[in-house]
Coordinates of C-alpha atoms in Angstrom, one line a residue:
Chain A
M1 CA 37.9 -18.3 184.8
S2 CA 40.1 -15.0 185.2
Q3 CA 42.0 -14.4 188.6
L4 CA 40.3 -11.8 191.0
F5 CA 42.5 -9.3 192.6
G6 CA 42.0 -7.3 195.8
A7 CA 42.9 -3.1 195.3
I8 CA 43.2 -0.7 198.2
E9 CA 43.7 3.1 197.1
A10 CA 44.4 4.2 200.7
G11 CA 44.3 7.9 200.6
G12 CA 44.3 10.7 203.4
T13 CA 40.6 11.1 203.7
K14 CA 39.5 8.0 202.3
F15 CA 40.2 4.2 201.3
I16 CA 38.6 3.1 198.0
C17 CA 38.8 -0.8 198.1
A18 CA 37.5 -3.0 195.2
V19 CA 37.6 -6.4 193.9
G20 CA 38.4 -7.1 190.1
S21 CA 41.0 -7.6 187.4
G22 CA 41.0 -4.5 185.3
P23 CA 38.9 -1.2 184.0
D24 CA 36.4 -3.8 182.3
N25 CA 36.0 -6.1 185.3
I26 CA 35.6 -4.5 188.5
R27 CA 33.3 -6.9 190.9
A28 CA 32.7 -4.6 193.8
K29 CA 33.8 -1.4 195.5
L30 CA 33.8 0.0 199.0
R31 CA 34.5 3.6 200.3
I32 CA 35.8 3.7 203.7
P33 CA 36.7 7.0 205.7
T34 CA 40.5 7.2 206.9
T35 CA 39.9 7.1 210.6
T36 CA 42.7 4.9 212.3
P37 CA 44.4 2.3 210.9
K38 CA 42.9 -0.4 212.8
E39 CA 39.3 0.7 212.2
T40 CA 39.9 1.4 208.6
L41 CA 41.9 -1.6 207.8
S42 CA 39.7 -4.1 209.5
L43 CA 36.7 -2.8 207.4
A44 CA 38.5 -3.4 204.5
M45 CA 39.5 -6.6 205.5
A46 CA 35.9 -7.4 206.1
F47 CA 35.0 -6.2 202.5
F48 CA 37.7 -8.5 201.5
H49 CA 36.5 -11.6 203.1
E50 CA 32.9 -11.1 202.1
Q51 CA 34.1 -10.9 198.3
E52 CA 35.8 -13.9 198.9
E53 CA 32.6 -15.6 199.6
T54 CA 30.8 -14.6 196.7
H55 CA 33.5 -14.5 194.2
G56 CA 36.4 -17.1 195.5
P57 CA 39.6 -16.3 196.8
L58 CA 41.8 -13.3 195.9
A59 CA 45.1 -14.0 193.9
A60 CA 46.8 -10.9 195.3
I61 CA 46.3 -7.8 197.0
G62 CA 47.8 -4.7 195.8
I63 CA 48.0 -1.4 197.9
S64 CA 48.7 2.2 196.7
A65 CA 49.1 4.5 199.7
F66 CA 49.6 8.3 200.4
G67 CA 52.9 8.7 202.0
P68 CA 55.7 8.8 203.0
I69 CA 55.7 5.0 202.5
D70 CA 58.6 2.6 202.9
P71 CA 58.4 0.9 199.4
H72 CA 61.8 -1.2 199.9
P73 CA 61.0 -5.0 200.2
T74 CA 64.2 -5.7 202.3
S75 CA 63.7 -2.9 204.9
P76 CA 62.3 -3.4 208.5
H77 CA 59.6 -1.2 207.8
F78 CA 58.5 -2.2 204.3
G79 CA 54.9 -1.7 204.1
Y80 CA 54.6 1.2 206.2
I81 CA 53.4 4.4 206.0
T82 CA 56.0 6.4 207.9
T83 CA 56.7 10.1 208.7
T84 CA 53.1 11.5 207.9
P85 CA 51.6 14.6 209.7
K86 CA 48.8 12.3 210.3
L87 CA 49.4 11.2 213.7
A88 CA 47.3 7.9 214.1
W89 CA 49.1 6.8 210.3
Q90 CA 52.7 7.5 211.7
Y91 CA 54.5 4.0 211.1
A92 CA 51.3 2.6 210.5
P93 CA 52.1 -1.1 209.3
L94 CA 49.5 -1.6 206.3
V95 CA 51.2 -4.5 204.6
P96 CA 51.9 -6.5 207.6
M97 CA 48.2 -5.9 208.7
V98 CA 47.0 -6.9 205.6
R99 CA 49.4 -10.3 205.6
E100 CA 47.8 -11.1 208.9
E101 CA 44.6 -11.7 207.0
F102 CA 45.4 -12.9 203.4
A103 CA 48.1 -15.2 202.8
V104 CA 48.5 -13.8 199.3
P105 CA 51.4 -11.6 197.4
I106 CA 50.8 -8.0 198.4
G107 CA 51.9 -5.4 196.2
F108 CA 52.5 -2.0 197.8
D109 CA 53.6 1.6 196.7
T110 CA 52.8 5.2 196.6
D111 CA 49.5 6.2 195.4
V112 CA 51.0 8.1 192.4
N113 CA 53.2 5.2 191.6
G114 CA 50.3 2.8 191.5
A115 CA 48.3 5.4 189.4
A116 CA 51.6 5.2 186.9
L117 CA 51.6 1.8 186.6
G118 CA 47.7 1.7 186.0
E119 CA 48.0 4.4 183.2
Q120 CA 50.8 2.1 181.8
R121 CA 48.8 -0.9 181.9
W122 CA 45.4 0.6 180.5
G123 CA 45.8 4.2 180.3
A124 CA 47.8 7.0 178.6
A125 CA 51.0 5.5 179.2
Q126 CA 50.5 2.3 177.4
G127 CA 53.9 1.6 175.5
L128 CA 56.0 4.0 177.4
D129 CA 59.3 3.2 179.9
T130 CA 59.8 6.9 181.1
F131 CA 57.0 8.8 182.1
V132 CA 55.4 10.8 185.1
Y133 CA 52.0 10.7 186.6
L134 CA 51.2 13.9 188.6
T135 CA 48.3 14.7 190.8
I136 CA 47.6 17.8 191.6
G137 CA 44.6 18.4 194.2
T138 CA 45.1 18.7 197.8
G139 CA 48.6 18.0 197.4
I140 CA 51.1 17.6 194.5
G141 CA 52.7 14.1 193.8
G142 CA 54.4 12.6 191.5
G143 CA 55.6 9.1 190.5
G144 CA 56.2 7.0 187.5
M145 CA 58.8 5.0 185.7
V146 CA 62.2 5.1 183.9
N147 CA 63.2 2.4 181.8
G148 CA 60.4 0.2 182.5
E149 CA 60.5 0.4 186.5
L150 CA 58.8 2.2 189.1
L151 CA 60.7 5.1 190.6
H152 CA 61.9 4.4 194.1
G153 CA 65.5 5.2 194.8
L154 CA 66.4 6.5 198.4
M155 CA 62.7 6.6 199.3
H156 CA 60.5 7.8 196.7
P157 CA 59.9 11.1 194.6
E158 CA 58.3 13.9 196.8
M159 CA 57.8 16.1 193.5
G160 CA 55.3 18.4 195.1
H161 CA 58.1 19.7 197.4
M162 CA 60.8 20.9 194.7
Y163 CA 61.1 24.7 194.7
I164 CA 60.0 26.6 191.6
N165 CA 60.8 30.4 191.0
H166 CA 58.3 32.5 193.3
D167 CA 57.8 36.2 191.7
W168 CA 56.9 37.8 194.8
E169 CA 56.0 40.7 192.9
R170 CA 53.5 39.3 190.7
D171 CA 52.1 36.9 193.7
P172 CA 52.8 37.9 197.3
F173 CA 50.9 34.9 198.4
P174 CA 53.2 33.1 200.8
G175 CA 52.4 29.4 199.7
V176 CA 50.5 26.7 202.0
C177 CA 53.1 23.9 202.6
P178 CA 53.6 23.8 206.3
F179 CA 57.0 22.8 205.8
H180 CA 58.7 24.8 202.8
G181 CA 55.9 27.4 202.6
D182 CA 56.2 28.4 198.8
C183 CA 57.3 24.9 197.4
W184 CA 55.7 23.6 194.3
E185 CA 52.8 22.2 196.3
G186 CA 52.8 25.3 198.6
L187 CA 52.2 27.7 195.5
A188 CA 49.8 25.3 193.2
N189 CA 48.1 22.6 195.0
G190 CA 44.1 23.2 195.5
P191 CA 44.3 24.7 199.0
A192 CA 46.8 27.4 197.9
L193 CA 44.3 28.3 194.8
A194 CA 41.4 28.4 197.2
A195 CA 43.2 30.6 199.9
R196 CA 45.2 32.9 197.4
W197 CA 41.8 34.2 195.6
K198 CA 39.7 33.3 198.6
Q199 CA 37.5 31.1 196.9
P200 CA 37.3 27.4 196.1
G201 CA 39.2 26.6 193.0
E202 CA 36.1 25.1 191.1
S203 CA 34.2 28.3 191.4
F204 CA 36.6 30.4 189.1
P205 CA 35.1 30.8 185.8
P206 CA 37.8 29.4 183.0
D207 CA 38.9 33.3 181.8
H208 CA 39.7 34.0 185.6
E209 CA 43.6 35.2 186.2
A210 CA 43.8 32.4 188.8
W211 CA 44.4 29.8 185.8
L212 CA 46.8 31.7 184.5
L213 CA 49.2 31.9 187.5
E214 CA 48.2 28.2 188.2
A215 CA 49.4 27.3 184.8
H216 CA 52.4 29.1 184.9
Y217 CA 53.2 27.2 188.8
V218 CA 52.5 24.0 187.3
A219 CA 54.4 24.5 184.2
L220 CA 57.4 25.6 186.0
G221 CA 57.4 22.2 188.0
L222 CA 56.9 20.3 184.7
V223 CA 59.7 22.2 182.9
N224 CA 62.0 21.1 186.1
I225 CA 60.7 17.4 185.6
I226 CA 61.5 17.3 182.1
S227 CA 65.0 18.9 182.7
I228 CA 65.8 16.1 185.3
L229 CA 63.9 13.0 184.1
S230 CA 63.4 13.7 180.7
P231 CA 59.8 11.7 180.5
Q232 CA 58.4 10.5 177.3
R233 CA 55.0 11.7 178.4
I234 CA 53.6 13.7 181.4
I235 CA 50.0 12.7 182.9
L236 CA 48.3 15.1 185.2
G237 CA 45.7 14.1 187.3
G238 CA 44.3 15.1 190.5
G239 CA 41.1 17.5 191.3
V240 CA 42.7 20.9 190.1
M241 CA 43.4 19.2 186.9
S242 CA 39.8 18.0 186.2
Q243 CA 39.4 21.3 184.3
P244 CA 40.0 20.5 180.8
H245 CA 40.5 24.3 180.1
I246 CA 43.8 24.3 181.8
F247 CA 45.7 21.8 179.7
P248 CA 46.2 24.4 176.8
L249 CA 47.6 26.9 179.4
I250 CA 50.0 24.6 181.0
R251 CA 51.0 23.3 177.6
R252 CA 51.8 26.9 176.4
E253 CA 53.6 27.7 179.3
V254 CA 55.6 24.8 179.2
R255 CA 56.7 25.7 175.7
H256 CA 57.3 29.4 177.0
Q257 CA 59.5 28.3 179.6
V258 CA 61.5 25.7 177.5
K259 CA 62.3 28.4 175.3
G260 CA 63.3 26.3 172.3
Y261 CA 66.1 24.7 174.4
I262 CA 65.0 21.4 173.9
Q263 CA 64.3 20.7 170.1
M264 CA 61.9 17.9 170.6
E265 CA 58.7 17.5 168.7
E266 CA 56.8 16.3 171.9
L267 CA 57.6 19.7 173.4
N268 CA 56.4 21.6 170.2
E269 CA 53.9 20.3 167.3
K270 CA 52.7 17.3 169.3
I271 CA 52.7 18.8 172.8
D272 CA 49.0 17.6 173.1
D273 CA 50.2 14.2 173.4
F274 CA 53.0 15.1 175.7
I275 CA 51.4 16.8 178.7
V276 CA 47.8 14.9 179.2
P277 CA 45.0 14.0 181.2
P278 CA 44.7 10.3 182.9
G279 CA 43.7 7.7 180.3
L280 CA 41.8 6.3 183.3
G281 CA 40.2 9.5 184.8
N282 CA 39.8 9.2 188.6
Q283 CA 40.7 5.7 188.4
S284 CA 44.3 5.4 187.6
G285 CA 44.7 5.0 191.9
L286 CA 42.4 2.1 192.0
L287 CA 43.0 0.1 189.0
G288 CA 46.9 1.0 189.8
S289 CA 46.5 -1.1 192.6
I290 CA 45.1 -3.9 190.8
A291 CA 48.3 -3.7 188.7
L292 CA 50.3 -3.7 191.7
A293 CA 48.8 -6.9 192.7
Q294 CA 49.3 -8.6 189.4
K295 CA 52.6 -7.5 189.5
A296 CA 53.2 -8.8 192.9
L297 CA 51.8 -12.1 192.0
A298 CA 53.9 -12.3 188.5
Q299 CA 57.1 -11.7 190.7
S300 CA 56.0 -14.2 193.3
A301 CA 55.9 -16.8 190.8
Chain B
M1 CA 95.7 -10.9 178.4
S2 CA 92.6 -8.4 179.1
Q3 CA 90.9 -6.7 176.3
L4 CA 91.6 -3.1 175.2
F5 CA 89.0 -0.1 174.7
G6 CA 89.1 3.0 173.1
A7 CA 87.7 5.7 174.9
I8 CA 86.9 9.5 173.8
E9 CA 85.3 12.1 176.2
A10 CA 84.0 14.5 173.7
G11 CA 84.0 17.9 175.2
G12 CA 83.1 21.2 173.8
T13 CA 86.7 22.8 174.0
K14 CA 88.8 19.5 173.9
F15 CA 88.6 16.0 173.3
I16 CA 90.3 13.3 175.3
C17 CA 91.1 10.0 174.0
A18 CA 92.6 7.0 175.7
V19 CA 93.2 3.3 175.3
G20 CA 93.2 1.0 178.4
S21 CA 90.8 -1.0 180.2
G22 CA 90.5 0.9 183.8
P23 CA 91.8 3.1 186.0
D24 CA 94.7 1.0 186.7
N25 CA 95.3 0.3 183.0
I26 CA 95.4 3.6 180.8
R27 CA 98.0 2.7 178.0
A28 CA 98.0 6.1 176.2
K29 CA 96.0 9.1 176.3
L30 CA 95.7 12.1 173.7
R31 CA 94.3 15.5 174.1
I32 CA 92.9 17.1 170.9
P33 CA 91.2 20.7 170.6
T34 CA 87.8 20.8 169.5
T35 CA 87.4 22.5 166.3
T36 CA 85.5 20.6 163.5
P37 CA 84.0 17.4 163.5
K38 CA 86.3 16.2 160.6
E39 CA 89.3 17.4 161.8
T40 CA 88.9 16.5 165.4
L41 CA 87.8 12.9 164.5
S42 CA 90.2 12.2 162.2
L43 CA 93.2 13.0 164.8
A44 CA 91.2 10.6 167.2
M45 CA 90.6 8.0 164.7
A46 CA 94.4 8.2 163.6
F47 CA 95.6 8.0 167.5
F48 CA 93.3 4.7 167.9
H49 CA 94.7 3.3 164.6
E50 CA 98.2 4.1 165.8
Q51 CA 97.5 2.3 169.3
E52 CA 96.1 -0.9 167.7
E53 CA 99.3 -1.1 165.8
T54 CA 101.3 -1.1 169.5
H55 CA 98.7 -2.9 171.6
G56 CA 96.7 -5.0 169.2
P57 CA 93.2 -4.5 168.4
L58 CA 90.6 -2.5 170.3
A59 CA 87.5 -4.6 171.5
A60 CA 85.1 -1.8 171.6
I61 CA 84.8 2.0 171.6
G62 CA 82.9 4.4 174.2
I63 CA 82.4 8.1 173.3
S64 CA 80.6 10.2 176.1
A65 CA 79.8 13.8 174.6
F66 CA 78.7 17.2 175.1
G67 CA 75.1 17.7 173.9
P68 CA 72.5 17.6 173.0
I69 CA 73.0 14.3 171.5
D70 CA 70.7 11.3 170.0
P71 CA 71.2 8.6 172.7
H72 CA 68.8 5.9 171.1
P73 CA 70.1 3.1 169.0
T74 CA 66.9 2.7 166.9
S75 CA 66.7 6.4 166.0
P76 CA 67.9 7.8 162.3
H77 CA 69.9 10.2 164.3
F78 CA 71.7 7.7 166.9
G79 CA 75.2 8.7 167.8
Y80 CA 74.9 12.2 166.5
I81 CA 75.2 15.4 168.3
T82 CA 72.1 17.3 167.8
T83 CA 71.1 21.1 168.4
T84 CA 74.3 22.4 169.9
P85 CA 74.7 26.1 169.8
K86 CA 78.3 24.9 168.5
L87 CA 77.4 25.6 164.8
A88 CA 80.2 23.1 163.5
W89 CA 79.0 20.5 165.7
Q90 CA 75.2 20.7 164.9
Y91 CA 74.1 17.4 163.9
A92 CA 77.5 16.0 164.0
P93 CA 77.5 12.4 163.4
L94 CA 80.0 11.0 165.9
V95 CA 78.9 7.4 166.0
P96 CA 78.8 6.7 162.1
M97 CA 82.2 8.6 161.8
V98 CA 83.8 6.5 164.1
R99 CA 82.2 3.2 162.8
E100 CA 83.6 3.8 159.1
E101 CA 86.8 3.2 160.4
F102 CA 86.3 0.7 163.5
A103 CA 84.3 -2.2 162.9
V104 CA 83.7 -2.8 166.7
P105 CA 80.8 -2.3 169.2
I106 CA 80.5 1.5 169.9
G107 CA 79.0 2.9 173.2
F108 CA 77.5 6.3 173.3
D109 CA 76.0 8.6 175.7
T110 CA 76.1 12.1 177.2
D111 CA 79.3 13.3 179.0
V112 CA 77.4 13.0 182.3
N113 CA 75.8 9.7 181.9
G114 CA 79.4 8.4 181.0
A115 CA 80.9 9.9 184.2
A116 CA 77.9 8.2 186.0
L117 CA 78.5 4.7 184.4
G118 CA 82.4 5.5 185.4
E119 CA 81.4 6.2 188.9
Q120 CA 79.3 3.1 189.4
R121 CA 82.0 0.8 187.9
W122 CA 85.3 2.2 189.8
G123 CA 84.0 5.5 191.9
A124 CA 81.7 7.0 194.2
A125 CA 78.9 4.9 192.8
Q126 CA 79.7 1.4 193.2
G127 CA 76.8 -0.9 194.5
L128 CA 74.1 2.0 193.8
D129 CA 71.1 1.6 191.1
T130 CA 69.6 5.2 191.7
F131 CA 72.2 8.0 191.9
V132 CA 72.9 11.4 189.9
Y133 CA 76.3 12.9 188.7
L134 CA 76.6 16.7 188.2
T135 CA 79.1 18.2 186.6
I136 CA 79.3 22.1 187.7
G137 CA 81.6 24.0 185.5
T138 CA 81.5 26.0 182.1
G139 CA 78.0 24.6 182.3
I140 CA 75.8 22.4 184.6
G141 CA 75.0 19.0 183.5
G142 CA 73.6 16.0 185.1
G143 CA 73.0 12.3 184.4
G144 CA 72.9 9.2 186.3
M145 CA 71.0 6.1 186.6
V146 CA 67.6 4.8 188.0
N147 CA 67.0 1.1 188.8
G148 CA 70.5 0.3 187.8
E149 CA 70.0 1.9 183.9
L150 CA 71.1 5.1 182.7
L151 CA 68.7 7.9 182.3
H152 CA 67.4 8.7 178.9
G153 CA 64.0 8.8 178.4
L154 CA 62.6 11.6 175.6
M155 CA 66.1 12.7 174.8
H156 CA 68.3 12.9 178.3
P157 CA 68.1 14.9 181.3
E158 CA 69.3 18.4 180.8
M159 CA 69.3 19.3 184.6
G160 CA 71.3 22.5 184.2
H161 CA 68.2 24.1 182.8
M162 CA 65.9 23.4 185.5
Y163 CA 64.4 26.8 187.3
I164 CA 65.1 27.3 190.5
N165 CA 63.7 30.2 193.0
H166 CA 66.1 33.2 192.2
D167 CA 65.7 36.2 194.7
W168 CA 66.2 39.0 192.8
E169 CA 66.7 41.4 196.0
R170 CA 69.3 38.9 197.3
D171 CA 71.2 38.7 194.1
P172 CA 70.2 41.1 191.3
F173 CA 72.4 39.2 188.7
P174 CA 70.5 38.2 185.7
G175 CA 72.1 34.9 184.8
V176 CA 74.2 33.9 181.9
C177 CA 72.1 31.1 180.4
P178 CA 71.6 32.0 176.6
F179 CA 68.2 30.7 176.5
H180 CA 66.7 31.0 180.1
G181 CA 68.8 33.7 181.7
D182 CA 68.4 32.7 185.4
C183 CA 68.1 29.0 185.0
W184 CA 70.1 26.7 187.5
E185 CA 72.9 26.7 185.0
G186 CA 72.8 30.6 184.4
L187 CA 73.0 31.4 188.0
A188 CA 75.4 28.8 189.3
N189 CA 77.8 27.7 186.5
G190 CA 81.5 29.3 186.6
P191 CA 80.9 31.8 184.0
A192 CA 78.1 33.3 186.3
L193 CA 80.1 33.1 189.3
A194 CA 82.8 35.0 187.6
A195 CA 80.4 37.4 185.8
R196 CA 78.6 38.2 189.0
W197 CA 81.5 39.0 191.3
K198 CA 83.8 40.2 188.3
Q199 CA 86.6 37.8 188.9
P200 CA 87.3 34.1 188.3
G201 CA 85.9 31.7 190.9
E202 CA 89.1 30.2 191.7
S203 CA 90.6 33.5 192.8
F204 CA 87.9 33.9 195.6
P205 CA 89.3 33.3 199.1
P206 CA 87.3 30.3 201.0
D207 CA 85.3 32.7 203.1
H208 CA 84.0 35.0 200.2
E209 CA 80.2 35.4 200.1
A210 CA 80.4 34.1 196.5
W211 CA 80.5 30.4 198.1
L212 CA 77.4 31.0 200.1
L213 CA 75.6 32.1 197.3
E214 CA 76.9 29.5 195.1
A215 CA 75.9 26.7 197.6
H216 CA 72.8 28.0 198.2
Y217 CA 72.0 27.8 194.5
V218 CA 73.3 24.4 193.9
A219 CA 71.3 23.0 197.0
L220 CA 68.4 24.6 195.4
G221 CA 68.9 22.7 192.4
L222 CA 69.9 18.9 194.5
V223 CA 66.8 19.7 196.3
N224 CA 64.6 19.4 193.1
I225 CA 66.6 16.5 191.9
I226 CA 65.9 14.9 195.5
S227 CA 62.3 15.7 195.2
I228 CA 62.0 14.3 191.4
L229 CA 64.3 11.3 191.5
S230 CA 65.3 10.5 195.1
P231 CA 68.8 9.4 194.4
Q232 CA 70.7 7.3 196.5
R233 CA 73.5 9.5 196.3
I234 CA 74.6 12.8 194.3
I235 CA 78.3 13.1 193.0
L236 CA 79.3 16.5 192.2
G237 CA 82.1 17.1 189.8
G238 CA 83.4 19.8 187.5
G239 CA 85.7 22.9 187.6
V240 CA 83.6 24.7 190.4
M241 CA 83.3 21.6 192.5
S242 CA 87.0 21.2 192.6
Q243 CA 87.3 23.4 195.9
P244 CA 86.7 21.0 198.7
H245 CA 85.5 23.7 201.3
I246 CA 82.3 24.1 199.3
F247 CA 80.9 20.7 200.1
P248 CA 80.3 21.6 203.6
L249 CA 78.3 24.6 202.7
I250 CA 76.2 22.7 200.2
R251 CA 75.2 19.9 202.3
R252 CA 74.2 22.2 205.1
E253 CA 72.0 24.4 202.6
V254 CA 70.3 20.8 201.2
R255 CA 69.4 19.9 205.0
H256 CA 68.2 23.8 205.4
Q257 CA 66.1 23.8 202.3
V258 CA 64.4 20.1 202.9
K259 CA 63.3 21.5 206.3
G260 CA 63.0 18.2 207.8
Y261 CA 60.4 17.1 205.5
I262 CA 62.2 13.8 204.1
Q263 CA 63.4 11.9 207.4
M264 CA 65.9 9.8 205.8
E265 CA 69.5 9.4 207.5
E266 CA 71.3 10.2 204.4
L267 CA 69.8 13.8 204.5
N268 CA 70.6 13.9 208.1
E269 CA 73.6 12.5 209.8
K270 CA 74.8 10.5 206.7
I271 CA 74.8 13.4 204.6
D272 CA 78.5 13.3 204.1
D273 CA 78.1 10.4 202.5
F274 CA 75.2 11.5 200.3
I275 CA 76.7 14.6 198.4
V276 CA 80.2 13.8 197.6
P277 CA 83.0 14.6 195.2
P278 CA 83.4 12.1 192.2
G279 CA 85.5 8.8 193.6
L280 CA 87.4 9.4 190.1
G281 CA 88.3 12.9 190.3
N282 CA 88.8 14.5 187.1
Q283 CA 88.9 11.3 185.0
S284 CA 85.2 10.2 185.3
G285 CA 84.2 11.1 181.9
L286 CA 87.2 9.4 180.4
L287 CA 86.7 6.3 182.6
G288 CA 83.3 6.4 182.0
S289 CA 83.9 6.4 178.3
I290 CA 85.7 3.0 178.8
A291 CA 82.9 1.9 180.6
L292 CA 80.7 2.5 178.0
A293 CA 82.8 0.8 175.3
Q294 CA 82.7 -2.4 177.9
K295 CA 78.9 -2.3 178.2
A296 CA 78.8 -1.8 174.3
L297 CA 80.7 -5.0 173.7
A298 CA 78.8 -6.9 176.6
Q299 CA 75.3 -5.9 174.9
S300 CA 76.7 -6.9 171.2
A301 CA 77.6 -10.6 172.5

């Protein structure tokens, strides 16, 4: 009998919880609105207890969370969401709260690192050791691996907050980031798309100029990621990227911006395999949380 | 008796060769102009043979080279400089040429990864596992480690060629990068500084506005590196950075651009320890080549 794991994909508007062991074995799933840590977590814990009664004990629990978070196991705030603008969640001790109820190994990382791990185990990053997973939706977040290890460093990446070149003549829109205005996220997330063109992004036809500008901005960020990290592949998920027609535009813009400087086939004839959608669709984060649980179990052995 | 290593710091204008085992033990050093691979390498090989006669056999040789290079040991072009604009050096097989004369382990990496390894062993990155080493001089190059391993990925980073925000009103200078014009390197390397203000960078007084703009551009690149890689420290070397007065300007601009989004003490009260000059001065690259040799020896054991 295979082991079962608890998974929490902790998002800013909803928590998705599941019990299972991989893409082909999800036993149960629950969606909980993100209200307060106490309320949301107690519903998640009740769900796991209930599942244990049906399926037997969970071997480990994995949590991938919106951030910023503290992912350093030796830090006093390990397992906390830290300086989020969502006031009720500032310094919310996610891992300690789960640990109070479940004496099992607990994996914890950013939502995008979780998704990256899921994509490496079952999705579009299998066999790779250095790659990036980005979500472009309400915000822009990036995670990934270098040499087979998830990216952490000082804190963890905050890729959405890099600066890209903003040509004010082409695009006088000032950006929507409350911290930086026209950082990458401020120019290219879903809310920026909607505010600039005064209609929700999903409603633009594929030939609307909004997509050309969006592809231009996404590509500028990708070129910076390529320059700084040299990934073997870039996986683009999130709501804005759920429109397949934007992928060819982004690939063309990336090639245009690199201007032949990096002569690798991945940036030329093989670019369709270099900039790709998630192999796990919109399940990367939830499955990634299962992968985080499995990793925590393996590391505790 | 300690082992001796051969080191080559292969630059675009000069090769520096040395024999030794670390900062306190350099037995001999030679500077060779970068002409053609055959000519330059044969002088380097003659130097090493001569040194072996005096000091005994070299245990390994380390090469850190200008690029782009192929650093992947399993690739058919491993150890080559690849698509450099320096025609005589395109696809120059550095490692194979050295291997023909010396049957010892050979370490090979980019100049900046070599310098990063040197800084980790003996300089300003001791004890860190995720950090970046940048040189800002004739070009801008960046290397470093993530989770204790040197950055490679698809090829290797080309940090100088990221795009930063170019405010044409403040700075109508178009940039000097032959590929990208106003990429980071194109706006902020030494030649850009000289061309924009029509005098060599070293001749500006410390209060010249050139330094404010330079610090602004350097900081924009650093903020992107912080957003994408989350390093524990950034080491800034190279000719432009040899002016100590520019460090406080850069630190201030980085804090200004981050705008409080990343609340880590390293970006606030401890920023003097976060953005630092090389601990090895201008010897990071050469000593890094010794470190690459030592690493190659350890891996061959």
